[in-house]
PDB file of C-alpha atoms in Angstrom:
ATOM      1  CA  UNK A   1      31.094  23.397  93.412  1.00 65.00           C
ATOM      2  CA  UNK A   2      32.910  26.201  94.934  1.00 67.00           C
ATOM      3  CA  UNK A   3      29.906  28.406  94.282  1.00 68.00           C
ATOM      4  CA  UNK A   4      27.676  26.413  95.086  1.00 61.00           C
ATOM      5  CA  UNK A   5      29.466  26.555  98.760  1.00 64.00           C
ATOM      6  CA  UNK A   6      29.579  30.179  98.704  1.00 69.00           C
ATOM      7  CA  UNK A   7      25.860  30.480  97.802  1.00 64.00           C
ATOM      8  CA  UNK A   8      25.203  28.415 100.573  1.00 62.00           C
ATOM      9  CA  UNK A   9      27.072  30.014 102.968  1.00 66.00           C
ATOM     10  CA  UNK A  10      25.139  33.140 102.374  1.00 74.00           C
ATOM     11  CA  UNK A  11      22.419  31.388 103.278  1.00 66.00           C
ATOM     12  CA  UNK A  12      24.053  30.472 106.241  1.00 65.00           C
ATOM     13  CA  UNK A  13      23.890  26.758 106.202  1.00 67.00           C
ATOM     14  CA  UNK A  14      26.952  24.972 107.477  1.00 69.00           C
ATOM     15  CA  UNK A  15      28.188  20.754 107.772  1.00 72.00           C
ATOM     16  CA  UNK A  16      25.493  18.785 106.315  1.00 79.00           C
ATOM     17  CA  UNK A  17      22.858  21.167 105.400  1.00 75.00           C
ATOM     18  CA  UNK A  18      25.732  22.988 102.952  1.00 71.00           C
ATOM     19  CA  UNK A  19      26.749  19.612 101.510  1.00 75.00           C
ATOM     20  CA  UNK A  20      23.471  18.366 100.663  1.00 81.00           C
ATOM     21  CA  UNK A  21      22.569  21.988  99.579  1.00 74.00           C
ATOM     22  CA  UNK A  22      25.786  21.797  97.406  1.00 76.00           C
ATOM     23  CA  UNK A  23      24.871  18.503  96.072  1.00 80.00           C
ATOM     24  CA  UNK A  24      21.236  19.390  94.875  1.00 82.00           C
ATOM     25  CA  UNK A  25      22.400  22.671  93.556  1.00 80.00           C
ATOM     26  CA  UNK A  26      25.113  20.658  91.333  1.00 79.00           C
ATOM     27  CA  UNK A  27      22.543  17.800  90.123  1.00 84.00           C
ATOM     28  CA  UNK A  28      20.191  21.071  89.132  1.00 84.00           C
ATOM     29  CA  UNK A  29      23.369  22.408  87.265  1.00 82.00           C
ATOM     30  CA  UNK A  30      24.056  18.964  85.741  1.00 84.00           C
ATOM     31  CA  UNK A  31      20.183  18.785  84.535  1.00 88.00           C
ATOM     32  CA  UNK A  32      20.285  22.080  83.358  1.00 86.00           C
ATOM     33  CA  UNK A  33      23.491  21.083  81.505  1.00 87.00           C
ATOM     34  CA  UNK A  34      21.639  18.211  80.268  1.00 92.00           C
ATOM     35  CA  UNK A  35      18.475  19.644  79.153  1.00 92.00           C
ATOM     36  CA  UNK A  36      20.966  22.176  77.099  1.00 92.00           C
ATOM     37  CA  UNK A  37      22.932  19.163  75.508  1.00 92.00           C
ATOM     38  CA  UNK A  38      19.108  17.968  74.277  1.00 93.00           C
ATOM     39  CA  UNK A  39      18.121  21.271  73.668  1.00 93.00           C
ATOM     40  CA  UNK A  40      21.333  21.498  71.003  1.00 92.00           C
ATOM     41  CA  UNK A  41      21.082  17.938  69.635  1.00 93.00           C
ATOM     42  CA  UNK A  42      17.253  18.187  69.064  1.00 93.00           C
ATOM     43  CA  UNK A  43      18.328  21.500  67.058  1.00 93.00           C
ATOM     44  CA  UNK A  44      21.305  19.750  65.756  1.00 94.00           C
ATOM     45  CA  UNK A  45      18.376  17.078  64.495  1.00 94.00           C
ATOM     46  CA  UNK A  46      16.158  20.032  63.643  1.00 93.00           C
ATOM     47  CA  UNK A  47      18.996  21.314  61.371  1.00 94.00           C
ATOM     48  CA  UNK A  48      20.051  18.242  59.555  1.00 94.00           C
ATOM     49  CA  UNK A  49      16.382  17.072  59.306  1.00 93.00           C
ATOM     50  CA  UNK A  50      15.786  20.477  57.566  1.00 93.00           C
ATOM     51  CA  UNK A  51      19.112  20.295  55.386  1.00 93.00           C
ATOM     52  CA  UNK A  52      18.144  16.652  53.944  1.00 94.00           C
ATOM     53  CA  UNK A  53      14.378  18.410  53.378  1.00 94.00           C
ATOM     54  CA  UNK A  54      16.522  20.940  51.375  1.00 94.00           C
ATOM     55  CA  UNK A  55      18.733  18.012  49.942  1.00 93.00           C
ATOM     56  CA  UNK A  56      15.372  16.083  49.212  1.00 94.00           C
ATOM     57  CA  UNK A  57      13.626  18.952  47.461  1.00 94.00           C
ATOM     58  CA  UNK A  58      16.692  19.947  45.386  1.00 94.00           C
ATOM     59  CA  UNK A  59      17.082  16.346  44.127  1.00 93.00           C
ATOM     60  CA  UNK A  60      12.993  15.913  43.478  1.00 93.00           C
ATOM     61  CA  UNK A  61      14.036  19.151  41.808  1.00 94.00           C
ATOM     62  CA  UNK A  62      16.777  18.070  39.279  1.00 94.00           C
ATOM     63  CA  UNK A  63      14.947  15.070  38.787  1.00 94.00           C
ATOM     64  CA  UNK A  64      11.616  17.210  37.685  1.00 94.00           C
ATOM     65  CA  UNK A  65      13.839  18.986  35.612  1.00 94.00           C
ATOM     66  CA  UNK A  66      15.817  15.616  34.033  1.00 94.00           C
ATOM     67  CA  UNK A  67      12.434  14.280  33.635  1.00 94.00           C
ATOM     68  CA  UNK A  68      11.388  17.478  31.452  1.00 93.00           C
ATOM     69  CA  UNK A  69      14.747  17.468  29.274  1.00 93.00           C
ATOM     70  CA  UNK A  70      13.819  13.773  28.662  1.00 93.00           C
ATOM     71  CA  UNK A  71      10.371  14.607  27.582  1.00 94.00           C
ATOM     72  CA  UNK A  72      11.157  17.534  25.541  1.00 94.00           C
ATOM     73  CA  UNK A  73      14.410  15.198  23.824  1.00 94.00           C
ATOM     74  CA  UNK A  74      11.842  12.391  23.165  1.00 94.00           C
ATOM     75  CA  UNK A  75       8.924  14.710  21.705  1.00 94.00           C
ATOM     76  CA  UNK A  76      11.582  16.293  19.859  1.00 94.00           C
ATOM     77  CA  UNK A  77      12.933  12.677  18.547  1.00 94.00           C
ATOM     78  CA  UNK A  78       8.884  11.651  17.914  1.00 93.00           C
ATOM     79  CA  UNK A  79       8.420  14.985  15.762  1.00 94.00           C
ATOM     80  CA  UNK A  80      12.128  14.557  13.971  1.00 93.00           C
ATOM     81  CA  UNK A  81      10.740  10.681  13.730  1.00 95.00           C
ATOM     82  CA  UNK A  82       7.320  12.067  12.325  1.00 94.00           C
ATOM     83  CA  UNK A  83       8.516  14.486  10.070  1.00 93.00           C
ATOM     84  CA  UNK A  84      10.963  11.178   8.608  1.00 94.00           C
ATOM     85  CA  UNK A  85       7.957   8.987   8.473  1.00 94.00           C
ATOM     86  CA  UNK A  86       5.534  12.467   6.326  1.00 93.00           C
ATOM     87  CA  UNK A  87       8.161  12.663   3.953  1.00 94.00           C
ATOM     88  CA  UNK A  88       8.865   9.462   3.374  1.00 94.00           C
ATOM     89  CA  UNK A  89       5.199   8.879   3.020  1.00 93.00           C
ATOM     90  CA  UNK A  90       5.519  11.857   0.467  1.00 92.00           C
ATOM     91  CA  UNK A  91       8.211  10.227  -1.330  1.00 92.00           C
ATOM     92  CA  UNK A  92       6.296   7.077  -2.005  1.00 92.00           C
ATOM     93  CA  UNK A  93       3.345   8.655  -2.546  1.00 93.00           C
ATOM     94  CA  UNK A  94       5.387  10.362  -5.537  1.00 93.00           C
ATOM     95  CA  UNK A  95       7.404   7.327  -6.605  1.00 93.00           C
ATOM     96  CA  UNK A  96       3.543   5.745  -7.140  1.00 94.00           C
ATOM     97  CA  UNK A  97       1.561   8.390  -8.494  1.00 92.00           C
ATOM     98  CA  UNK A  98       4.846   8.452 -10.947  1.00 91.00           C
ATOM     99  CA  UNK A  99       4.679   4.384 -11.570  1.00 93.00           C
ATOM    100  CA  UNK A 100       1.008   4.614 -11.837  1.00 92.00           C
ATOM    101  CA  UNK A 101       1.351   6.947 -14.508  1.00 93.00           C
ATOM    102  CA  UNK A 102       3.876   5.164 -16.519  1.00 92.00           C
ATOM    103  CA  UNK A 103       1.821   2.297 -16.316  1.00 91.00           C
ATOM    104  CA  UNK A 104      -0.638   4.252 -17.834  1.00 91.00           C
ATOM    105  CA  UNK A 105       1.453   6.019 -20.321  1.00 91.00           C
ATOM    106  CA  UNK A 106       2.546   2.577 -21.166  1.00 93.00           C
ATOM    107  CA  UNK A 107      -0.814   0.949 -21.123  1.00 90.00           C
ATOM    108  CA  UNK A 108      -2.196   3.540 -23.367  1.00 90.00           C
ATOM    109  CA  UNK A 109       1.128   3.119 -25.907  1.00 91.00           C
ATOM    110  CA  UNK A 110       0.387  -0.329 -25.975  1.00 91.00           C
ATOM    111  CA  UNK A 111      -3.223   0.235 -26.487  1.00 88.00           C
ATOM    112  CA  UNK A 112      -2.547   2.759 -29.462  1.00 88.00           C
ATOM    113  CA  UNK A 113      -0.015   0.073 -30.684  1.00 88.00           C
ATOM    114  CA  UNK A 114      -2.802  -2.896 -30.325  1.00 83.00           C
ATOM    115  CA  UNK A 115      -5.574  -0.207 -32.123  1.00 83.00           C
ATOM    116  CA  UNK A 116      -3.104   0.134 -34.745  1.00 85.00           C
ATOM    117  CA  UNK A 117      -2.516  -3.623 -35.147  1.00 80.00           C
ATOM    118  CA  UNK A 118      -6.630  -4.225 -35.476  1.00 75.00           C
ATOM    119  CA  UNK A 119      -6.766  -1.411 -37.941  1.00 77.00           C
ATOM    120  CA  UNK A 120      -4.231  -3.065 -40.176  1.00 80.00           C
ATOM    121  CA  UNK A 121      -5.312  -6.020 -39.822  1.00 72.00           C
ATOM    122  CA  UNK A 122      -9.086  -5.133 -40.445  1.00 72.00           C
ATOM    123  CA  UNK A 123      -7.874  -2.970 -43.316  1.00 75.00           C
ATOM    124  CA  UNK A 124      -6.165  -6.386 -44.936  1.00 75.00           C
ATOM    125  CA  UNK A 125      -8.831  -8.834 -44.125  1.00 69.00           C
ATOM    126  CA  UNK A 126     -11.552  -5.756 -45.965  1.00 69.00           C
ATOM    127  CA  UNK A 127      -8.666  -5.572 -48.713  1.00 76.00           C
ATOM    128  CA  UNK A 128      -8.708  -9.472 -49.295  1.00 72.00           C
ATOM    129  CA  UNK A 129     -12.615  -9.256 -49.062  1.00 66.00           C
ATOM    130  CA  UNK A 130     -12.789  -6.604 -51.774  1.00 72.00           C
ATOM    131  CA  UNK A 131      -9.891  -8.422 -53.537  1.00 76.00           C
ATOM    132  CA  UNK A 132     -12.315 -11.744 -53.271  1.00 67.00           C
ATOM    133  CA  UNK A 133     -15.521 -10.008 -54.152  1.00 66.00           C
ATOM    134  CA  UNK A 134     -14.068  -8.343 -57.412  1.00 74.00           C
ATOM    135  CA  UNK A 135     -12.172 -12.041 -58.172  1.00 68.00           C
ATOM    136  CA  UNK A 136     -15.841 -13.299 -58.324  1.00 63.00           C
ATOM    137  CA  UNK A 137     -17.931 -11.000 -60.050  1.00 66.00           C
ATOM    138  CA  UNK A 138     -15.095 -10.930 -62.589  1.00 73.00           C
ATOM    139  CA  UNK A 139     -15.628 -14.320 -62.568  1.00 61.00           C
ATOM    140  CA  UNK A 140     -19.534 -14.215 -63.360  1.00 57.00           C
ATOM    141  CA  UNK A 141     -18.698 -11.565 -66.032  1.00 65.00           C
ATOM    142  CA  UNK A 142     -16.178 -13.072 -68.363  1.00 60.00           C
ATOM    143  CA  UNK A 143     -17.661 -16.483 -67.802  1.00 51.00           C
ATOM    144  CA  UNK A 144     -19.024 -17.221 -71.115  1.00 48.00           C
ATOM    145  CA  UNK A 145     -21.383 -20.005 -72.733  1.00 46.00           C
ATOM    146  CA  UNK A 146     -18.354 -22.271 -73.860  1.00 43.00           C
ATOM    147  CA  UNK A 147     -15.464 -20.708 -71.891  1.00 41.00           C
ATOM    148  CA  UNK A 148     -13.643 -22.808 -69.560  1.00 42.00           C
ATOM    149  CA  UNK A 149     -12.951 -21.671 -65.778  1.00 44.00           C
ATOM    150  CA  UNK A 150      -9.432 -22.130 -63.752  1.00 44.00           C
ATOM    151  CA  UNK A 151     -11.235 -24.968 -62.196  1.00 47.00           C
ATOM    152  CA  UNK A 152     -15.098 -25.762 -61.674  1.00 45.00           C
ATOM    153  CA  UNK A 153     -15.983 -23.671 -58.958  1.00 45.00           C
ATOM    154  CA  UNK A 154     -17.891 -21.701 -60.865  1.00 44.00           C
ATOM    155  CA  UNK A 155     -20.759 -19.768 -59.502  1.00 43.00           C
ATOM    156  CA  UNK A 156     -22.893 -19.206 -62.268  1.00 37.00           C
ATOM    157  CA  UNK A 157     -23.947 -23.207 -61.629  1.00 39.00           C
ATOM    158  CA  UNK A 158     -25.475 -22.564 -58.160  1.00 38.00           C
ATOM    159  CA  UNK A 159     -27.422 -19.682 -56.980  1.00 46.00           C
ATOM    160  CA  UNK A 160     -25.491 -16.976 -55.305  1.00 71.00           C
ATOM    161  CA  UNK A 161     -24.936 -17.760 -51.517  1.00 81.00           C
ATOM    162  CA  UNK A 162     -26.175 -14.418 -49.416  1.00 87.00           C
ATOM    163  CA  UNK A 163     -23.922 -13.068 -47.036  1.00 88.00           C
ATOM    164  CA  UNK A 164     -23.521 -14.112 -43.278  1.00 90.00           C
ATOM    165  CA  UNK A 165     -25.264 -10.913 -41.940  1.00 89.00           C
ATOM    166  CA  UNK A 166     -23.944 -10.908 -37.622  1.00 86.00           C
ATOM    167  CA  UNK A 167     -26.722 -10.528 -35.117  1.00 86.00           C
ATOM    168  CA  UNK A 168     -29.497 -11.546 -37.484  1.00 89.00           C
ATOM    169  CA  UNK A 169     -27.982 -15.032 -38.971  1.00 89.00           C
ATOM    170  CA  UNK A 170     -27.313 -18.417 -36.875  1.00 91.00           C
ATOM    171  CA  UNK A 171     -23.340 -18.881 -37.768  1.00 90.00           C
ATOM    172  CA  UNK A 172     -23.433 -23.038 -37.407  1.00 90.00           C
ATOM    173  CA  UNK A 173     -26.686 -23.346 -39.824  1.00 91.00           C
ATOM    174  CA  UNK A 174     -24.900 -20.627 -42.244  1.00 92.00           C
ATOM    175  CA  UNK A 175     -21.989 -22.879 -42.073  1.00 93.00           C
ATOM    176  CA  UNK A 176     -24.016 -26.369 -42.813  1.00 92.00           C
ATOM    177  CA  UNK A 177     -25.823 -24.293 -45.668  1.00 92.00           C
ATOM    178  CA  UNK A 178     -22.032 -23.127 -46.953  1.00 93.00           C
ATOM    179  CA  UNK A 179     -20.797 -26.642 -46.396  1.00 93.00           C
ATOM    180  CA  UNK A 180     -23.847 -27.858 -48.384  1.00 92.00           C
ATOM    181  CA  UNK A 181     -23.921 -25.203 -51.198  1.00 92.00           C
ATOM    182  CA  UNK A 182     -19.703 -25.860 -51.835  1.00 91.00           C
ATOM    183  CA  UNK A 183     -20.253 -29.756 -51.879  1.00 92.00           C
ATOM    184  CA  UNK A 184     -23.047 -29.391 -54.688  1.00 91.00           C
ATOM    185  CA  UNK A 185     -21.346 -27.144 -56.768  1.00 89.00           C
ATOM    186  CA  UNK A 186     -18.234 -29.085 -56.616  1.00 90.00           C
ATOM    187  CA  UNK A 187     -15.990 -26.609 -55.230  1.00 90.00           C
ATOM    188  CA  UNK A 188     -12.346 -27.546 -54.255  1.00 91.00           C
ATOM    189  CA  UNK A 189     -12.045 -27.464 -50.289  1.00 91.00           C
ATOM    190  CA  UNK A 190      -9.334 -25.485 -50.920  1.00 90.00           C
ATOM    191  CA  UNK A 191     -10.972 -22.623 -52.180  1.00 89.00           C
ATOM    192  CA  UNK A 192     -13.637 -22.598 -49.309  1.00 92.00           C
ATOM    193  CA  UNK A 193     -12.113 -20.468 -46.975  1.00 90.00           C
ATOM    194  CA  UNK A 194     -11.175 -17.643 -49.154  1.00 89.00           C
ATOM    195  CA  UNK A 195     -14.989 -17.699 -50.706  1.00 90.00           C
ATOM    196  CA  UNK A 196     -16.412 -17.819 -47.237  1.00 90.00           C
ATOM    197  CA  UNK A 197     -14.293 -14.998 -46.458  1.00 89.00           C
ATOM    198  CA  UNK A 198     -16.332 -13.056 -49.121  1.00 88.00           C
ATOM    199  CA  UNK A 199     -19.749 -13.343 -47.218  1.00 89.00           C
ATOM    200  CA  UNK A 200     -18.839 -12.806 -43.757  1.00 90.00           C
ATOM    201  CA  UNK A 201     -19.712  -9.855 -41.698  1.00 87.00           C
ATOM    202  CA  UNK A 202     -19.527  -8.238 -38.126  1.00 88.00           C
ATOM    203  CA  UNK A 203     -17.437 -10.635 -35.477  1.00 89.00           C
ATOM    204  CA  UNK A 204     -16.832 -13.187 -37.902  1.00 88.00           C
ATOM    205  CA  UNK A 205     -15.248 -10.713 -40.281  1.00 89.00           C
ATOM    206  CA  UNK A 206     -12.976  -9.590 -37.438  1.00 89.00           C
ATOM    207  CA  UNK A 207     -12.214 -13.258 -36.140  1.00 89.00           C
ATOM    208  CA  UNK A 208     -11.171 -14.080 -39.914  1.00 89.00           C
ATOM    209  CA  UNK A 209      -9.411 -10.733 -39.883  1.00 87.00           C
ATOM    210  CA  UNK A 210      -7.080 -11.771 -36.840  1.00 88.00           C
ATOM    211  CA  UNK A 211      -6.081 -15.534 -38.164  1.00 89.00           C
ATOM    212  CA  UNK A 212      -2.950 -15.808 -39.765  1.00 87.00           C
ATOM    213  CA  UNK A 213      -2.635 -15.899 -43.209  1.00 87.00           C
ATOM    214  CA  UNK A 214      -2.301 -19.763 -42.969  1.00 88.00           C
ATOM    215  CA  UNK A 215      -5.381 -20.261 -40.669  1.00 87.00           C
ATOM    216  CA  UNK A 216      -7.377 -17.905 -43.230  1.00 88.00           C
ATOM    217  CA  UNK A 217      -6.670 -20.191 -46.536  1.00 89.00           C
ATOM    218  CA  UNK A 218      -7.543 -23.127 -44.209  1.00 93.00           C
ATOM    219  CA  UNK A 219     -11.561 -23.900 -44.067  1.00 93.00           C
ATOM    220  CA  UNK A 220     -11.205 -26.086 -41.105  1.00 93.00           C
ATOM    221  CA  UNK A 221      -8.758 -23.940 -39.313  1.00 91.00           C
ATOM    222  CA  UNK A 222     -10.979 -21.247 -40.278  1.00 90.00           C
ATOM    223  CA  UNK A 223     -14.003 -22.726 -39.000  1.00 90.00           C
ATOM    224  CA  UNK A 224     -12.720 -23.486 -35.734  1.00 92.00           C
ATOM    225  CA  UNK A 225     -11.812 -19.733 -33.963  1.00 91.00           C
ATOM    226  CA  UNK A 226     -15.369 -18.787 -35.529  1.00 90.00           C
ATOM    227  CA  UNK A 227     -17.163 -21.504 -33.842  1.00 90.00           C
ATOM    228  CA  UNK A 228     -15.429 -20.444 -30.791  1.00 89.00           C
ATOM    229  CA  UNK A 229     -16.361 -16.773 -31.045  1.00 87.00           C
ATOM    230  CA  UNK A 230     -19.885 -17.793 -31.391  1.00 87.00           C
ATOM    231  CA  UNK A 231     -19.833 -20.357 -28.498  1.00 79.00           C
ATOM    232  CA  UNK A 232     -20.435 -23.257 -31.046  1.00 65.00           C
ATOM    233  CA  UNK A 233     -18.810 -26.462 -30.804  1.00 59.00           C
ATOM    234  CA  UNK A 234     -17.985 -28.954 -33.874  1.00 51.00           C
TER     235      UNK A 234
END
């Protein structure tokens, strides 16, 4: 204030005119004052306003950043997770291929075994027929005018019975001619399977081949797997 006074002494005012002078010059001061208090806090504002950008930025930052490390840590876990999954594929691939080819090994072993099996039996069932065939023409050979025979099948009394040729022969009228030809020359049923062993061929010689040796001295057990091979019924 005291300036104020002083300042308006110099210009030479005095009572009332200095006081009012003195009052305006103080409400100027106190506005000026004011404007600087704004002036500061709008900086003040500028300032923090600026810091919290800073603050902002720096977190939209580290979060960019956290954001990365979690994409890099989970394309990292997909790969480690991929790689897992390839070899594990691999591994069952191997384990399969490896199966597959002991089933194979084992397929073929049992196929070889099964091969071997036919052969033998094939090789017995040609044995017996040999066996048979020789039996009979022994049979015819010996067989003289006044000799007597183990029992009357005999085939000197009928004409010889041609052999069941497969393919070219109908197997259920070979077996009604068999049937027939056995009745009239009297020949014990239980010789009729072994005799109709004799003059079978193709399948039927490899059905007769596979019955057992029960089934093969049998004429109806005989009769019924060959039937059956040849999609004949009784």
């Amino acid at each position: 204030m005291e300036k104020f006074i002083e300042l308006g002494k110099t210009f030479a005012l005095e009572g009332a005119e200095l006081l009012a002078f003195v009052r305006k010059e103080e409400e100027r001061e106190e506005k000026r004052r004011e404007e600087e208090r704004e002036e500061r806090r709008r900086e003040e504002e500028r300032e923090e306003k600026r810091r919290e950008e800073e603050r902002e930025e720096k977190r939209r930052e580290e979060e960019r950043e956290e954001k990365c490390r979690r994409e890099e840590e989970e394309e990292e876990e997909r790969l480690r997770i991929a790689e897992e999954e390839k070899v594990e594929r691999s591994r069952r691939q191997d384990e399969e291929r490896e199966a597959r080819q002991q089933e194979r090994e084992i397929r073929k072993l049992q196929m070889e075994a099964e091969l071997q099996r036919q052969k033998v039996k094939i090789k017995e069932a040609q044995r017996r027929h040999e066996l048979e065939m020789k039996r009979l023409e022994l049979e015819q050979t010996h067989q003289g005018p006044g000799a007597q025979a183990p029992n009357k099948e005999d085939r000197a009394k009928a004409p010889k019975l041609p052999s069941f040729v497969d393919g070219k022969d109908d197997l259920d009228a070979y077996l009604q001619r068999f049937e027939r030809f056995a009745t009239t020359a009297k020949w014990d049923k239980a010789g009729w399977a072994t005799k109709l062993s004799a003059l079978l061929s193709g399948r039927a010689l490899d059905v007769y081949s596979h019955l057992s040796e029960e089934a093969a001295s049998d004429y109806d057990k005989m009769k019924i797997p060959l039937m059956k091979r040849y999609d004949l019924t009784e």
